[in-house]
Coordinates of C-alpha atoms in Angstrom, one line a residue:
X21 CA 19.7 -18.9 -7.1
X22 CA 16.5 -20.0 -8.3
X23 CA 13.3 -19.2 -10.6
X24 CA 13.0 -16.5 -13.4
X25 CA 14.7 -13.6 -11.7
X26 CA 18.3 -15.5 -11.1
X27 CA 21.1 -13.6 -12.8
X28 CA 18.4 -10.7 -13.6
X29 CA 19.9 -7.3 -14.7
X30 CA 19.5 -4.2 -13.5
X31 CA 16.0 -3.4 -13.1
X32 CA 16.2 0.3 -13.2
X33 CA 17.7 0.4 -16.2
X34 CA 14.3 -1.3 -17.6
X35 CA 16.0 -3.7 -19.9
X36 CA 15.1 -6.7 -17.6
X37 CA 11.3 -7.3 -18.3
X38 CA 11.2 -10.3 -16.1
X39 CA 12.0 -7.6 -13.1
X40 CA 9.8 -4.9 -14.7
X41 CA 7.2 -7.0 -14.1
X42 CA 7.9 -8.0 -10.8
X43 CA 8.5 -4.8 -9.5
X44 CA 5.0 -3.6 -11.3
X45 CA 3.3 -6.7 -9.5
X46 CA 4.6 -6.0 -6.0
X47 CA 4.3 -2.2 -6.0
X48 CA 2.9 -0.9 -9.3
X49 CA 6.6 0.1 -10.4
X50 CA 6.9 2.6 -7.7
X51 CA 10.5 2.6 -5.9
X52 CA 9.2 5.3 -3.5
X53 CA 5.9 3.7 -2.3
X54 CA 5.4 2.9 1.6
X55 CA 1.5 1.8 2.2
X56 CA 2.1 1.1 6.0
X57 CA 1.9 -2.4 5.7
X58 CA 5.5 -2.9 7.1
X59 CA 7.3 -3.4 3.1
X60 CA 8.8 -0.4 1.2
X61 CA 9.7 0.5 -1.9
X62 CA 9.7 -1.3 -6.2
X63 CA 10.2 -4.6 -4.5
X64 CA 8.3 -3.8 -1.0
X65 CA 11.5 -5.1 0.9
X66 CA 10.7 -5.0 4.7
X67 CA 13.1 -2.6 6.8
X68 CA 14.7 -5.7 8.6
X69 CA 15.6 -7.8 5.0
X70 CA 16.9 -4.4 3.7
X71 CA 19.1 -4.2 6.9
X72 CA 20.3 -7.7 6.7
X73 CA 21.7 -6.8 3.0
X74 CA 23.7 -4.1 4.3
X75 CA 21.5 -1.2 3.2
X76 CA 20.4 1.8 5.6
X77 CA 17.0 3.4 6.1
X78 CA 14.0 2.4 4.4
X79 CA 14.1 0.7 0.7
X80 CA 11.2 3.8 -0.2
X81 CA 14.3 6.1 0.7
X82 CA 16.9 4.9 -1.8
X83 CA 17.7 5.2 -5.3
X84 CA 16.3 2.8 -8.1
X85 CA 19.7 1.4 -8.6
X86 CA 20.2 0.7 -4.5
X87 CA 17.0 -1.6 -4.5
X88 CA 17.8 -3.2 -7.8
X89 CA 20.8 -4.0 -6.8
X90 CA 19.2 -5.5 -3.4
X91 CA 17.2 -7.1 -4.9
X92 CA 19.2 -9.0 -7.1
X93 CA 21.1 -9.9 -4.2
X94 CA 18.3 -11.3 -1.8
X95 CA 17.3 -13.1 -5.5
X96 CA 20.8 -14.8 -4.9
X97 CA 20.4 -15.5 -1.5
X98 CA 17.0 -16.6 -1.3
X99 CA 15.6 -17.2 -4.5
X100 CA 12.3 -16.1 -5.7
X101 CA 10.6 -17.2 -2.7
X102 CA 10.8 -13.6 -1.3
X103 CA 8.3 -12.6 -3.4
X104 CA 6.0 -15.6 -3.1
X105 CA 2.7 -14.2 -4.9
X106 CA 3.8 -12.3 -8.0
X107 CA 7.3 -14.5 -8.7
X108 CA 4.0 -17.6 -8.9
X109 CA 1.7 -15.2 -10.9
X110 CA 4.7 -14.5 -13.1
X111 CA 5.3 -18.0 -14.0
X112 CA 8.3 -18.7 -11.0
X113 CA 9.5 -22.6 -11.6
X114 CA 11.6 -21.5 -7.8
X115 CA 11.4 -23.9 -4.8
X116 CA 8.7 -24.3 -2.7
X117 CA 7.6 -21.6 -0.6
X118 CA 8.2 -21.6 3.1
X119 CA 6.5 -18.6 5.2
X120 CA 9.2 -16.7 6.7
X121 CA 8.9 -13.4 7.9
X122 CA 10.0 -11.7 4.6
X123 CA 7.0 -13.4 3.1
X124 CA 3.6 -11.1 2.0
X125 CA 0.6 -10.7 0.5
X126 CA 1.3 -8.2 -2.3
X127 CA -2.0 -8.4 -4.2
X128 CA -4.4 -6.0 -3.2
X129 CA -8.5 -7.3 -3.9
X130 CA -8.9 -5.7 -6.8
X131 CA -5.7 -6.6 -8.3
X132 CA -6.5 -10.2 -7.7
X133 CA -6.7 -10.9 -12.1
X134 CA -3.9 -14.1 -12.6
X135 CA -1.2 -12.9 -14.8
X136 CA -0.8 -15.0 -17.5
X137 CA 2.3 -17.9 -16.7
X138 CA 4.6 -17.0 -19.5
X139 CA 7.3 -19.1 -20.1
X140 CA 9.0 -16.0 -22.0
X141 CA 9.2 -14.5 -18.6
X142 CA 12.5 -16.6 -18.0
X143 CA 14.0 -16.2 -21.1
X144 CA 13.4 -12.4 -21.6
X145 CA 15.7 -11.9 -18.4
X146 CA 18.8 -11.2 -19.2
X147 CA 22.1 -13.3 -17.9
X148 CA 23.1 -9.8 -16.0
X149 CA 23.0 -8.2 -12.6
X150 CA 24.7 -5.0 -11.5
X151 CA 27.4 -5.5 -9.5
X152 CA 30.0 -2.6 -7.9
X153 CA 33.5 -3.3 -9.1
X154 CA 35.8 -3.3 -5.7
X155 CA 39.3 -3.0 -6.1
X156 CA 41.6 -5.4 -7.1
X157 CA 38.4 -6.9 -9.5
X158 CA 39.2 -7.1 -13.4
X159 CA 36.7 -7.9 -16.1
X160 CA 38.6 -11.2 -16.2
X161 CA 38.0 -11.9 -12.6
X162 CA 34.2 -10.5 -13.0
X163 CA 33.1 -12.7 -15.7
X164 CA 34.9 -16.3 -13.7
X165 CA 32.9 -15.1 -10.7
X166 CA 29.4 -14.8 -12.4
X167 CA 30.2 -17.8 -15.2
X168 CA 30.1 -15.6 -18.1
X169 CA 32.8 -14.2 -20.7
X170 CA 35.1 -10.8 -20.7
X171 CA 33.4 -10.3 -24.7
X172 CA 29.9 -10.8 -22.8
X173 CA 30.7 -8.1 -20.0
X174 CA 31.8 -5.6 -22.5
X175 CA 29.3 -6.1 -24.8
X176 CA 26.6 -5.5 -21.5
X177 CA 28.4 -2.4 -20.4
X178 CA 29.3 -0.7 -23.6
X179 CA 32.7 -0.8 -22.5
X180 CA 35.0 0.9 -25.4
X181 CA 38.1 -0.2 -23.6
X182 CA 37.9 -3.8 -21.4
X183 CA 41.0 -3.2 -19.7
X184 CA 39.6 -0.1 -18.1
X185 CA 37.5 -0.2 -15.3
X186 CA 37.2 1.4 -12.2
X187 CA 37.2 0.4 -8.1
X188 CA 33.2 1.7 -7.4
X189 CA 31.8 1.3 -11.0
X190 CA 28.8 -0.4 -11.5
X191 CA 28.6 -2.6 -14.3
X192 CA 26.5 -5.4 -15.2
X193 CA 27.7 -8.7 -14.6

């Protein structure tokens, strides 16, 4: 995981402005947009990286929380780099940037103004990203996996009772 979107939360949710922005650079916040240039949806995901995640249809097609939660995971897997123009404009420390086929051209001519670099870009995202509970998976075994406490998780979730969580629940993590 690189750059200012690693570990973001769950963008729908709006509480992550570091993917707020992003998804208002690449699409103009809209998680239903298709312009025919081949990439759908809040984070204009083309059909074939949507596939590869394990998701069905076109990204424009699903729910806010379906392409959040892709794209926090093609953030994991990739890094930043599949958004090359607007995770730059919005101040992206990520690796280099190979062209690959997920790779686009998101700013449209007269949307060409730089967004201002903001270093408060990283630090406004916070240390979350949803993540489905599957069975057998305690808060205990949550927080190891994504290197954060049991208190944290709760906290995130507004969990009244920490012991009590459920096989198919989304919760921040």
């Amino acid at each position: 995981m690189a750059g200012p979107l690693a570990n973001a939360a769950g963008a729908s949710t709006g509480s992550s402005s570091g993917w707020q922005a992003l998804r208002q650079c690449e699409s103009g916040g809209n998680y239903s947009t298709d312009t025919g240039n081949g990439y759908y949806g809040a984070y204009q995901f083309s059909a074939s990286t949507w596939h590869s995640l394990g998701y069905s249809g076109l990204p424009s097609q699903a729910s806010p929380v379906a392409q959040d939660q892709a794209a926090s995971q093609l953030n994991q897997r990739s890094g930043s780099s599949q958004w090359p123009s607007c995770s730059s404009r919005l101040g992206s420390a990520s690796q280099t940037v190979a062209p690959s086929a997920a790779a686009h051209a998101t700013a449209a001519p007269s949307a060409t103004k730089s967004i201002p670099a903001a270093p408060a870009v990283a630090s406004a995202i916070s240390a979350f990203a949803p993540y489905v509970v599957k069975s057998g998976d305690t808060l205990s075994i949550i927080a190891m996996r994504f290197s954060t406490s049991v208190t944290a998780l709760t906290a995130a979730n507004h969990l009244a009772n920490p012991n009590l969580i459920l096989s198919g629940q989304t919760l921040l993590a």
